[in-house]
Amino acid sequence: MELLRLATAGSVDDGKSTLIGRLLYDSKSIFEDQLEAVERTSRDQGAEYTNLALLTDGLRAEREQGITIDVAYRYFATPKRKFIIADTPGHIQYTRNMVTGASTANLTMILVDARNGVIEQSRRHAFLSSLLRVPHVVMLVNKMDLVDYDEAAYQKVADDFRAFAAKLDIPDLTIIPISALQGDNVVHRSENMPWYEGSSLLHHLENIHIGSDQNLIDVRFPVQYVIRPQSDAFHDYRGYAGTVSGGTIKVGDEVMVQPSGLTSRVVGIDLFGEELQEAHPPMSVSVRLADDLDISRGDMLCRPHNHPHATQDLDAMVVWMQQGTRIQEGNRYIIKHTTRTAKTIVKDLQYRLDINDLHRDEKTTSLGLNEIGRLTLRITQPLFVDEYRRNRQTGSFILIDEASGATVAAGMVVDTDV
Amino acid sequence: MSSIDYQLSQLDLLEAESIHIMREVAAEFERPGLLFSGGKDSIVMLRLAEKAFWPAKIPFPLMHVDTGHNFDEVIDFRDRRVNELGARLIVASVEDAIAEGLVVDPTGPRASRNSIQTVPLLKGIIDNKFDAVFGGARRDEEKARAKERVFSFRDEFGQWDPKAQRPELWSLYNGRHRQGEHIRIFPLSNWTELDIWQYIQREELELPSIYYAHRRPVFWRDNMLMAVTDVTPADEGAEVFETEVRYRTVGDMTCTAAVESDADTLDKIIEDVAASRITERGATRADDRASEAAMEDRKREGYF
């Protein structure tokens, strides 16, 4: 069975909870004891209907304040696929949480109220999906029951959204008219909208092709850990353990090691005693080479004529994630990229990007919580990077505050030729 | 895995993610330890650790917080498995903590040592200078756990602060901490109960026998089936009867209930789990019934 990771985001009244509740309920992924607990709490809070948001708003503060603090992960499965939903709230922490959820997603679901059309929030959702290079986007025109299942109403919203999406980088966009409340086009095709010829949401989620979401061309293998058993049975064993981050590695392939530039040949790919002929993303394996080279954590295996850019200067889009502090020129951080950790200094803040109208504010001197900007970083040692649009693993990094240890920013490499 | 299809199955994907997490920890921390209870989740976690470092041995010790009220079958299994692996097992004992006066043994008709486990757990972490501790918790288990990170920061008192968690992006995990603080690591975060069972079947993992249907004397307490044991004698007035049961979770005897089931093979258990309409903790754990936020409150104090 395949696994699909999806991210959703939205505010309380766009029907997101209802939609997720319906997906979970119709796939029998809500359990009786969970539903009973939610019904009981809803009643205790004086609500007239069962508040499905309570299913995962499990923290005390969330229950007391009726808000969602954080990314919640929910799991459901159909006979065809297993799904992980990263469900992010719509309030002020929204950008930070949606970026987190989208970073690992194959697909994002954007909900729009058919009566209100494409609003600022829908544009933000679309922009962040594009910034994080989520391969598939599904835009749901919800509450179709409230516009009498009118095709023209749907068409207007869909056209508006397509016009905006055309300015972004969204590889695969699908638009579906639904009513989460009534169940139209959620699990089954709706009889109320015969003019809609596409599939239901669930059918789409079950069948969308995700096999090519990974980069299968450029071989990238960041060395995570060196396995040396020092036992009699495996006296000379030396395996380079890691997760394939791009391309397919085959036994017999010639590989190059960064930073040394030395080359060797793959003689074995191991997984717990099983000898594989090849490995592809995101498999975790152990690679043996023909030659005894000096390779350690943080090194990169790639191909002699196809390797990432080794650079100490990065040009990147950065999302600031910490409350109460700002990032500006001259600030120093720890940078974590694949299996390398180094120190970095902000050389230049080029602009702040307004995610509502995509305007570039070049006068800005710092970025605060949930702000996004493009900056240049200087790093203490070379990192082996690809542009994020080519590879989400070798093109991404996080910044860590040295004093507190907090993760303060997420970064995506824009250009490797600084 | 065919060579043409580059899409991994859900079990292979989850396995790859967990192995990645374990190797990150082995590479970045000084002294990791793995919590091993002999329960199904920690059995899966142990197999993943074997895979992550093969052909080398697992490069960290195992630790079991033993309440002294565990099922004999589970303790036997634990010791046998540890021997097979040639691993080192540290037992953080609740009995010892009671003897040393660190905690008071709860008394009364429904006394359970479940909540006082946190004390020997944290003491074990400090005594062994663990800076990373692997736990088998899953996000689908419980709503407080649904919001916890894979790398979960604990302060010098072992406390979890759910409102001040570090954002966790891509597969970049942040394990920064100061002396005395530690990180709890949850490599099974994205696994569901069904994934665990399917993996146990695929990997042909041995389990303590109480996971399979067997006959034993039981009684009803708060709609849960409790085994009659030395530490859980039948409540006054409760009818004791013998029936076929199995355990969905394995914890301290005083707070773990059985479910009626005739599932005596993995196939039947998987069928059972797939058809179940009640979560495993809802069905069998008295410790989560205390309040709406029972798990969160225990976790804040340093619980698993």
XYZ file of C-alpha atoms in Angstrom:
722
model
C 0.000 0.000 0.000
C 1.237 3.491 -0.833
C 1.404 6.377 1.582
C 0.377 9.926 0.705
C 1.228 12.888 2.920
C -1.117 15.814 2.649
C -1.291 19.197 4.305
C -4.367 21.300 4.875
C -4.710 24.749 6.278
C -7.520 27.120 6.888
C -9.630 29.029 9.360
C -12.466 27.766 11.496
C -15.345 28.578 9.189
C -14.119 27.465 5.795
C -15.307 23.935 6.507
C -11.907 22.333 6.961
C -12.783 20.479 10.155
C -16.018 19.282 8.603
C -14.150 18.034 5.557
C -11.488 16.205 7.560
C -14.158 14.856 9.885
C -16.012 13.492 6.884
C -12.905 11.904 5.373
C -12.058 10.264 8.682
C -15.628 9.261 9.402
C -16.369 7.872 5.968
C -13.123 5.914 5.948
C -14.029 4.589 9.415
C -10.942 6.167 10.952
C -12.745 7.820 13.842
C -13.135 5.452 16.727
C -16.204 5.226 18.912
C -14.403 6.219 22.091
C -12.903 9.274 20.354
C -16.287 10.307 18.983
C -17.954 9.809 22.357
C -15.312 11.933 24.064
C -15.733 14.692 21.484
C -19.519 14.581 21.754
C -19.294 14.748 25.527
C -16.921 17.712 25.483
C -18.998 19.516 22.838
C -22.068 19.103 25.037
C -20.180 20.280 28.111
C -19.075 23.391 26.235
C -22.660 24.087 25.257
C -22.143 23.506 21.539
C -25.171 22.569 19.450
C -23.242 20.305 17.136
C -20.321 17.940 17.551
C -17.112 19.923 17.176
C -14.806 17.629 15.222
C -11.863 19.950 15.811
C -11.811 18.558 19.355
C -10.636 15.254 17.916
C -7.099 16.507 17.786
C -7.165 19.724 19.748
C -5.926 17.697 22.640
C -3.819 20.128 24.609
C -5.303 21.717 27.688
C -4.731 25.270 26.425
C -6.398 24.423 23.137
C -9.486 23.058 24.834
C -9.678 25.999 27.192
C -9.202 28.647 24.528
C -10.932 26.824 21.677
C -7.937 27.287 19.396
C -5.491 25.050 17.622
C -1.925 25.739 18.655
C 0.057 23.520 16.460
C 0.330 21.154 13.559
C -1.781 18.080 14.297
C -1.140 14.840 12.503
C -4.081 12.595 11.681
C -4.008 9.204 10.054
C -6.517 7.432 7.893
C -6.482 4.659 5.379
C -8.665 3.306 2.630
C -8.178 -0.082 1.008
C -6.044 1.711 -1.615
C -3.803 4.096 0.290
C -2.696 5.261 3.663
C -2.870 9.001 4.383
C -1.100 11.275 6.828
C -2.773 14.666 7.182
C -0.741 17.540 8.591
C -3.559 19.781 9.719
C -2.525 23.363 10.424
C -4.558 26.110 12.044
C -5.580 29.332 10.359
C -4.665 31.943 12.957
C -1.592 34.128 13.230
C 0.940 31.297 13.578
C -0.402 30.077 10.308
C 2.602 30.620 8.021
C 5.050 28.886 10.315
C 2.762 25.897 10.783
C 1.734 25.574 7.180
C 5.367 25.718 6.052
C 6.130 22.942 8.529
C 3.242 20.777 7.322
C 3.938 21.447 3.645
C 7.658 20.635 3.907
C 6.968 16.901 3.854
C 3.680 16.896 1.906
C 2.982 15.336 -1.480
C -0.196 17.360 -1.716
C -1.929 20.378 -0.197
C -5.665 20.907 0.020
C -6.815 24.516 -0.208
C -10.398 25.249 0.763
C -12.372 28.157 -0.634
C -15.934 29.104 0.313
C -17.923 29.192 -2.958
C -19.838 32.237 -1.703
C -16.725 34.295 -0.954
C -14.515 33.215 -3.828
C -10.741 33.459 -3.782
C -9.720 35.564 -0.808
C -6.386 36.688 0.588
C -6.044 33.513 2.622
C -6.536 31.252 -0.420
C -3.772 33.158 -2.185
C -1.482 32.712 0.804
C -2.161 28.977 0.835
C -1.379 28.724 -2.852
C 1.770 30.796 -2.506
C 3.148 28.737 0.390
C 2.408 25.487 -1.476
C 4.368 26.843 -4.386
C 7.220 28.151 -2.185
C 7.553 24.750 -0.519
C 7.288 23.027 -3.922
C 4.469 20.718 -2.910
C 4.066 18.604 -6.061
C 0.246 18.475 -6.082
C -2.345 21.048 -5.115
C -6.073 20.406 -4.805
C -8.293 23.458 -4.602
C -11.701 22.661 -3.135
C -14.572 25.013 -3.889
C -16.574 24.225 -0.769
C -20.158 24.936 0.314
C -21.516 24.390 -3.199
C -24.858 23.558 -1.538
C -25.118 27.196 -0.481
C -24.852 28.442 -4.086
C -27.405 25.913 -5.385
C -24.691 23.774 -6.965
C -24.393 26.441 -9.639
C -21.800 25.749 -12.322
C -21.238 29.420 -13.105
C -20.494 30.206 -9.452
C -17.943 27.383 -9.396
C -16.442 28.427 -12.711
C -15.838 31.980 -11.553
C -13.959 30.842 -8.442
C -11.997 28.278 -10.428
C -11.026 30.828 -13.106
C -9.936 33.374 -10.492
C -7.813 30.787 -8.768
C -6.238 29.521 -11.968
C -5.338 33.088 -12.943
C -3.521 33.588 -9.637
C -1.916 30.126 -9.675
C -0.490 30.811 -13.136
C 1.858 33.362 -11.516
C 3.147 30.674 -9.162
C 5.040 27.473 -9.588
C 2.415 24.773 -9.085
C 3.244 21.624 -11.069
C -0.147 19.952 -10.715
C -3.397 21.737 -9.885
C -6.836 20.108 -9.576
C -10.033 21.972 -8.718
C -13.056 20.143 -7.292
C -16.495 21.555 -6.353
C -17.654 20.010 -3.074
C -19.927 20.324 -0.111
C -18.098 18.949 2.892
C -21.262 19.211 4.979
C -23.516 17.353 2.547
C -20.773 15.060 1.297
C -20.979 16.097 -2.369
C -17.903 14.974 -4.291
C -16.023 14.133 -1.096
C -16.146 10.345 -1.159
C -18.633 9.807 -3.981
C -19.399 11.740 -7.150
C -22.277 14.101 -6.489
C -25.580 13.799 -8.300
C -26.219 17.456 -7.556
C -23.490 18.593 -9.958
C -23.868 16.562 -13.169
C -21.928 19.282 -14.993
C -18.760 18.341 -13.066
C -16.947 15.582 -14.896
C -13.921 15.063 -12.660
C -13.497 12.604 -9.820
C -14.440 12.911 -6.150
C -11.828 14.188 -3.704
C -11.172 10.791 -2.162
C -10.922 9.109 -5.548
C -8.403 11.765 -6.558
C -6.367 11.303 -3.362
C -6.363 7.551 -3.846
C -5.266 7.600 -7.456
C -3.003 10.590 -8.011
C 0.414 9.501 -9.248
C 3.046 10.227 -6.599
C 5.758 7.897 -7.879
C 7.597 10.733 -9.615
C 7.383 13.272 -6.784
C 10.984 12.470 -5.914
C 13.985 13.475 -7.987
C 15.054 10.194 -9.613
C 17.726 11.719 -11.855
C 20.442 13.362 -9.773
C 22.176 10.895 -7.455
C 22.497 12.418 -3.978
C 23.472 10.408 -0.916
C 24.411 12.465 2.149
C 26.476 10.234 4.420
C 24.760 10.052 7.773
C 26.776 7.549 9.749
C 29.646 5.166 9.090
C 28.991 1.558 10.066
C 32.108 -0.324 11.204
C 31.102 -3.427 13.167
C 34.586 -4.332 14.464
C 33.429 -7.906 14.867
C 35.119 -11.088 13.655
C 32.353 -11.892 11.199
C 32.461 -8.443 9.591
C 36.038 -7.510 10.224
C 36.553 -5.332 7.160
C 33.015 -4.125 6.753
C 32.677 -0.410 6.203
C 29.242 0.834 5.175
C 28.173 4.410 4.540
C 24.708 4.692 6.010
C 22.251 7.269 4.788
C 18.989 8.096 3.093
C 18.931 8.346 -0.687
C 18.032 11.986 -1.374
C 17.989 11.849 -5.150
C 18.510 9.590 -8.155
C 18.907 5.825 -8.155
C 22.128 4.293 -6.897
C 23.028 0.962 -8.465
C 25.665 -1.612 -7.670
C 28.523 -1.038 -10.138
C 27.895 2.721 -10.409
C 30.866 5.045 -10.349
C 30.434 7.601 -7.587
C 32.198 10.779 -6.553
C 32.638 11.858 -2.942
C 32.308 15.464 -1.887
C 34.246 17.354 -0.631
C 37.317 15.260 -1.550
C 36.374 14.815 -5.228
C 37.710 11.241 -5.121
C 35.866 8.582 -7.067
C 35.069 4.931 -6.427
C 32.566 2.254 -7.398
C 29.523 0.943 -5.526
C 30.120 -2.709 -4.660
C 27.158 -3.266 -2.356
C 23.921 -1.741 -1.093
C 22.834 -3.299 2.188
C 19.659 -3.309 4.214
C 19.817 -5.642 7.207
C 21.634 -8.430 5.436
C 19.680 -8.087 2.227
C 21.871 -7.115 -0.751
C 19.967 -4.713 -2.976
C 20.800 -4.038 -6.615
C 19.675 -0.434 -6.424
C 18.254 2.139 -4.061
C 16.109 5.205 -4.656
C 14.592 8.002 -2.528
C 13.757 7.904 0.325
C 15.280 4.510 1.144
C 17.615 4.229 4.136
C 20.470 1.912 3.199
C 24.163 1.324 3.721
C 26.490 1.682 0.726
C 29.834 -0.118 0.322
C 32.527 1.196 -2.020
C 35.389 -0.560 -3.825
C 38.068 1.719 -2.399
C 39.048 2.575 1.116
C 38.407 6.324 1.118
C 38.270 8.717 4.025
C 34.534 9.424 4.198
C 32.587 10.672 7.193
C 29.246 12.139 8.206
C 28.451 15.259 6.229
C 30.140 14.027 3.049
C 28.046 13.526 -0.083
C 28.072 10.657 -2.569
C 27.059 11.716 -6.075
C 28.079 11.050 -9.707
C 31.321 12.375 -11.240
C 29.449 14.429 -13.856
C 26.363 15.234 -11.839
C 27.074 16.623 -8.426
C 25.575 19.276 -6.169
C 27.120 22.693 -5.952
C 29.789 22.939 -3.250
C 29.463 26.436 -1.884
C 29.962 28.644 1.150
C 27.491 31.216 -0.139
C 23.764 30.616 -0.342
C 21.032 32.631 -1.979
C 17.817 31.482 -0.298
C 14.214 32.197 0.599
C 13.883 32.114 4.371
C 10.787 31.895 6.583
C 11.356 33.356 10.057
C 9.679 31.205 12.699
C 10.464 32.631 16.096
C 8.306 34.986 18.081
C 9.949 38.058 19.575
C 13.165 38.023 17.552
C 14.104 39.168 14.041
C 16.686 38.157 11.486
C 18.883 40.846 9.989
C 22.244 41.382 8.324
C 25.180 40.434 10.502
C 23.250 37.884 12.611
C 24.929 34.527 13.183
C 23.245 31.134 13.363
C 23.873 27.414 13.184
C 22.813 26.034 9.806
C 21.701 22.430 9.367
C 21.652 21.110 5.809
C 21.331 17.371 4.977
C 23.816 15.751 7.375
C 26.057 18.810 7.684
C 25.983 21.341 10.461
C 27.952 24.580 10.226
C 27.839 28.203 11.255
C 26.521 30.998 9.112
C 26.260 34.769 9.003
C 23.602 36.799 7.201
C 25.435 38.832 4.534
C 22.545 40.498 2.803
C 18.796 40.758 3.207
C 17.666 41.385 -0.343
C 13.943 41.839 0.161
C 10.902 40.865 2.161
C 8.191 39.187 0.126
C 4.607 40.182 0.859
C 2.778 36.888 0.554
C -0.545 38.590 -0.078
C 0.380 40.459 -3.248
C 3.861 39.019 -3.956
C 5.299 42.548 -3.714
C 9.037 42.731 -2.962
C 9.900 45.210 -0.244
C 13.571 46.014 -0.791
C 13.757 48.640 1.927
C 13.217 46.134 4.690
C 16.079 45.639 7.144
C 14.809 42.637 9.120
C 12.260 39.825 9.135
C 9.958 38.937 12.042
C 7.727 35.990 12.842
C 5.995 34.499 9.789
C 7.772 36.870 7.407
C 9.475 35.586 4.300
C 12.487 37.106 2.625
C 15.327 36.433 0.294
C 18.791 36.561 1.731
C 22.410 35.725 1.163
C 24.250 33.609 3.703
C 27.962 33.044 4.168
C 28.832 29.663 5.704
C 31.958 28.544 7.584
C 32.413 25.443 5.415
C 31.100 24.305 2.036
C 27.637 22.783 1.828
C 26.656 20.536 -1.084
C 23.450 22.071 -2.327
C 20.965 21.923 -5.176
C 18.294 24.430 -5.952
C 15.232 23.623 -3.866
C 13.101 23.418 -7.009
C 15.262 20.513 -8.184
C 15.592 18.716 -4.880
C 13.628 19.301 -1.682
C 16.224 17.480 0.456
C 19.496 18.925 -0.790
C 17.900 22.350 -1.339
C 16.513 22.886 2.173
C 18.018 23.898 5.507
C 17.081 25.131 8.958
C 18.656 27.860 11.061
C 19.173 27.296 14.782
C 19.789 29.924 17.440
C 23.055 29.018 19.104
C 22.188 30.261 22.580
C 18.687 28.807 22.970
C 18.989 25.862 20.575
C 15.639 26.815 19.029
C 14.850 26.246 15.361
C 14.320 29.808 14.160
C 14.042 29.635 10.383
C 13.404 27.386 7.410
C 15.313 28.017 4.193
C 15.077 27.032 0.553
C 17.989 27.480 -1.821
C 17.025 29.662 -4.788
C 20.239 29.965 -6.706
C 23.458 27.994 -6.397
C 25.555 30.473 -8.432
C 26.033 33.293 -5.999
C 10.449 -4.111 -4.224
C 10.605 -4.216 -8.013
C 13.252 -2.203 -9.802
C 10.790 -0.405 -12.074
C 8.405 0.912 -9.472
C 10.045 3.715 -7.531
C 7.190 4.055 -5.076
C 7.819 2.470 -1.689
C 5.043 0.713 0.204
C 3.803 2.411 3.361
C 5.724 -0.034 5.574
C 8.961 0.512 3.637
C 8.502 4.281 3.825
C 7.836 4.230 7.564
C 10.775 1.884 8.086
C 13.102 4.146 6.082
C 11.990 7.209 8.052
C 12.506 5.477 11.407
C 15.954 4.188 10.416
C 16.929 7.691 9.291
C 15.868 9.072 12.679
C 17.823 6.426 14.601
C 20.993 7.037 12.632
C 20.693 10.799 13.169
C 20.589 10.172 16.898
C 23.522 7.752 16.873
C 25.557 10.298 14.903
C 24.674 13.442 16.849
C 24.271 12.410 20.478
C 26.851 11.286 23.018
C 24.776 8.820 25.033
C 21.472 7.624 23.620
C 19.355 4.956 25.290
C 16.341 3.025 24.044
C 13.289 2.366 26.195
C 12.374 -1.291 25.841
C 9.366 -2.646 27.693
C 8.759 -5.887 25.817
C 5.580 -4.357 24.381
C 4.785 -4.522 20.665
C 5.866 -0.959 19.842
C 9.233 -1.287 21.512
C 9.697 -4.668 19.830
C 9.239 -2.946 16.461
C 11.561 -0.148 17.551
C 14.216 -2.701 18.465
C 13.975 -4.351 15.031
C 14.369 -0.926 13.389
C 17.470 -0.294 15.498
C 18.902 -3.662 14.400
C 18.290 -2.677 10.780
C 19.709 0.821 11.160
C 23.124 -0.392 12.303
C 23.469 -3.856 10.759
C 25.913 -5.602 10.681
C 27.110 -3.726 13.749
C 25.366 -4.167 17.083
C 22.886 -1.564 18.280
C 25.239 1.189 19.512
C 23.317 2.089 22.662
C 21.906 0.334 25.740
C 18.273 -0.518 26.391
C 16.404 0.656 29.458
C 13.260 -0.776 30.991
C 11.255 1.014 33.631
C 10.008 -1.924 35.666
C 7.105 -1.229 37.995
C 7.506 -4.663 39.578
C 3.923 -5.279 38.464
C 4.624 -6.513 34.978
C 3.310 -9.678 33.406
C 5.775 -12.567 33.872
C 5.429 -13.474 30.177
C 6.636 -10.015 29.224
C 9.638 -9.965 31.559
C 10.711 -13.438 30.339
C 10.401 -12.284 26.776
C 12.350 -9.089 27.478
C 15.290 -10.970 28.974
C 15.370 -13.552 26.199
C 15.338 -10.894 23.452
C 18.087 -8.866 25.129
C 20.243 -11.999 25.342
C 19.718 -12.846 21.687
C 20.875 -9.379 20.663
C 23.793 -9.312 23.053
C 22.515 -5.916 24.125
C 22.952 -4.230 27.488
C 19.775 -3.803 29.536
C 19.404 -1.266 32.301
C 16.445 -1.782 34.597
C 15.106 1.368 36.237
C 13.141 -0.166 39.061
C 10.099 1.313 40.712
C 10.591 -1.149 43.606
C 14.077 0.263 44.188
C 12.756 3.813 44.042
C 10.172 2.891 46.666
C 12.818 1.184 48.833
C 15.039 4.267 48.586
C 12.151 6.461 49.633
C 12.090 8.419 46.361
C 8.428 7.619 45.819
C 5.623 6.280 47.947
C 3.981 3.058 46.863
C 0.330 3.947 46.205
C -2.096 1.951 48.309
C -5.821 1.373 48.218
C -8.156 -0.873 46.303
C -7.157 0.359 42.836
C -3.578 1.410 43.497
C -1.367 1.634 40.436
C 2.323 2.361 40.120
C 1.804 3.752 36.646
C 2.126 7.429 37.459
C 5.113 7.039 39.798
C 7.123 5.446 36.976
C 8.201 8.930 35.936
C 10.511 9.159 38.965
C 12.706 6.099 38.210
C 12.516 6.936 34.491
C 14.013 10.382 35.049
C 16.466 8.993 37.601
C 17.559 6.362 35.054
C 18.108 9.070 32.462
C 20.228 11.139 34.863
C 22.183 8.194 36.343
C 23.103 6.942 32.874
C 23.724 10.478 31.568
C 21.403 9.811 28.622
C 21.135 12.803 26.311
C 18.688 11.100 23.934
C 16.031 8.569 24.891
C 14.108 6.578 22.284
C 10.459 5.937 23.081
C 7.906 3.919 21.151
C 5.019 6.416 21.354
C 2.888 6.942 18.247
C 0.875 10.003 17.245
C -2.261 8.008 16.480
C -2.383 6.722 20.072
C -3.553 9.756 21.918
C -4.318 13.405 21.216
C -1.492 14.918 23.260
C 0.926 12.620 21.470
C -0.534 13.711 18.104
C 1.166 17.064 18.606
C 4.542 15.937 19.841
C 7.663 16.254 17.725
C 9.897 13.361 16.636
C 12.739 15.093 18.507
C 11.032 16.285 21.677
C 12.981 18.629 23.936
C 12.967 18.028 27.729
C 14.319 20.534 30.211
C 16.551 19.700 33.180
C 13.469 18.476 35.090
C 12.477 16.194 32.237
C 9.438 18.360 31.503
C 7.701 18.709 28.147
C 6.355 22.139 27.193
C 3.781 21.576 24.438
C 3.509 25.288 23.652
C 7.231 25.820 23.115
C 8.032 23.040 20.674
C 10.562 23.454 17.895
C 9.168 23.443 14.360
C 10.234 20.251 12.595
C 10.706 20.481 8.824
C 11.695 18.079 6.054
C 13.889 15.412 7.628
C 16.045 17.961 9.453
C 15.917 17.206 13.168
C 17.213 19.628 15.771
C 18.773 17.877 18.764
C 20.455 20.897 20.401
C 20.341 20.794 24.172
C 22.448 21.829 27.126
C 24.052 19.704 29.810
C 21.338 18.118 31.933
C 18.626 18.539 29.319
C 17.710 15.737 26.976
C 15.723 14.901 23.867
C 13.055 12.213 23.697
C 13.114 10.566 20.292
C 9.979 9.032 18.786
C 10.899 7.109 15.641
C 7.418 5.531 15.438
C 5.589 8.877 15.403
C 3.914 8.266 12.041
C 3.069 4.595 12.546
C -0.483 3.517 13.325
C -1.526 0.508 15.395
C -2.311 -1.363 12.182
C 1.113 -0.510 10.689
C 2.752 -1.983 13.792
C 0.850 -5.256 13.450
C 1.464 -5.505 9.720
C 5.166 -4.887 10.287
C 5.307 -7.532 13.034
C 3.776 -9.957 10.560
C 6.064 -8.978 7.691
C 9.198 -9.170 9.813
C 7.976 -12.307 11.604
C 8.705 -10.740 14.982
C 8.173 -12.753 18.126
C 5.820 -11.276 20.723
C 5.075 -12.047 24.371
C 2.346 -14.683 24.410
C -0.245 -12.458 26.107
C -0.780 -10.567 22.841
C -2.442 -13.695 21.483
C -5.799 -15.041 22.581
C -5.592 -17.201 25.701
C -7.922 -18.173 28.549
C -7.582 -16.484 31.915
C -9.712 -15.511 34.916
C -10.951 -11.936 34.606
C -13.478 -9.505 36.064
C -15.158 -6.340 34.834
C -14.009 -2.982 36.190
C -15.304 0.269 34.605
C -16.195 -1.592 31.409
C -12.655 -2.964 31.162
C -11.632 -6.582 31.509
C -9.002 -6.906 34.223
C -6.982 -10.055 34.803
C -7.131 -11.555 38.285
C -3.537 -11.379 39.564
C -1.662 -10.920 42.841
C -1.671 -7.152 42.375
C -5.123 -6.907 40.825
C -7.393 -9.107 42.924
C -11.032 -9.012 41.865
C -12.941 -6.014 43.210
C -15.397 -6.756 45.988
C -18.639 -7.987 44.500
C -17.142 -8.371 41.029
C -17.866 -11.657 39.340
C -14.751 -13.602 38.335
C -15.046 -15.695 35.198
C -12.712 -17.366 32.736
C -12.789 -16.350 29.109
C -10.655 -16.004 26.006
C -8.808 -12.677 25.943
C -5.786 -10.974 24.476
C -3.929 -7.746 25.220
C -3.833 -4.839 22.745
C -1.318 -2.931 24.840
C 1.056 -4.259 27.431
C 1.832 -2.122 30.440
C 1.698 -2.357 34.176
C -0.817 -5.027 35.242
C -2.667 -2.594 37.454
C -3.718 -0.325 34.623
C -3.767 -2.561 31.561
C -6.930 -4.355 30.561
C -7.550 -7.227 28.181
C -10.049 -7.443 25.341
C -12.272 -10.418 24.611
C -10.884 -12.018 21.513
C -10.268 -15.391 19.897
C -7.479 -13.974 17.702
C -4.656 -16.446 18.253
C -2.704 -15.707 15.054
C -1.306 -12.512 13.536
C -3.759 -12.755 10.634
C -6.672 -12.802 13.038
C -5.235 -9.979 15.142
C -4.772 -7.788 12.070
C -8.364 -8.505 11.068
C -9.427 -7.605 14.617
C -7.443 -4.360 14.661
C -8.669 -3.278 11.218
C -12.266 -3.844 12.287
C -11.936 -2.348 15.763
C -14.074 0.677 16.487
C -12.255 1.622 19.686
C -8.688 2.941 20.054
C -6.195 0.737 21.825
C -5.743 3.127 24.726
C -9.478 3.741 25.010
C -10.124 0.026 25.199
C -7.449 -1.002 27.595
C -5.802 1.784 29.544
C -7.142 2.897 32.860
C -4.397 5.524 33.108
C -5.882 7.612 30.282
C -9.341 7.669 31.758
C -8.468 9.972 34.633
C -9.300 13.118 32.664
C -9.491 14.670 29.220
C -5.831 15.698 29.467
C -4.488 12.789 31.556
C -1.736 11.949 29.066
C -0.712 15.579 28.558
C -0.407 16.124 32.293
C 1.771 13.040 32.754
C 3.884 13.925 29.714
C 4.506 17.432 31.004
C 6.038 15.871 34.107
C 8.374 13.696 32.091
C 6.324 10.549 31.418
C 7.024 8.436 28.333
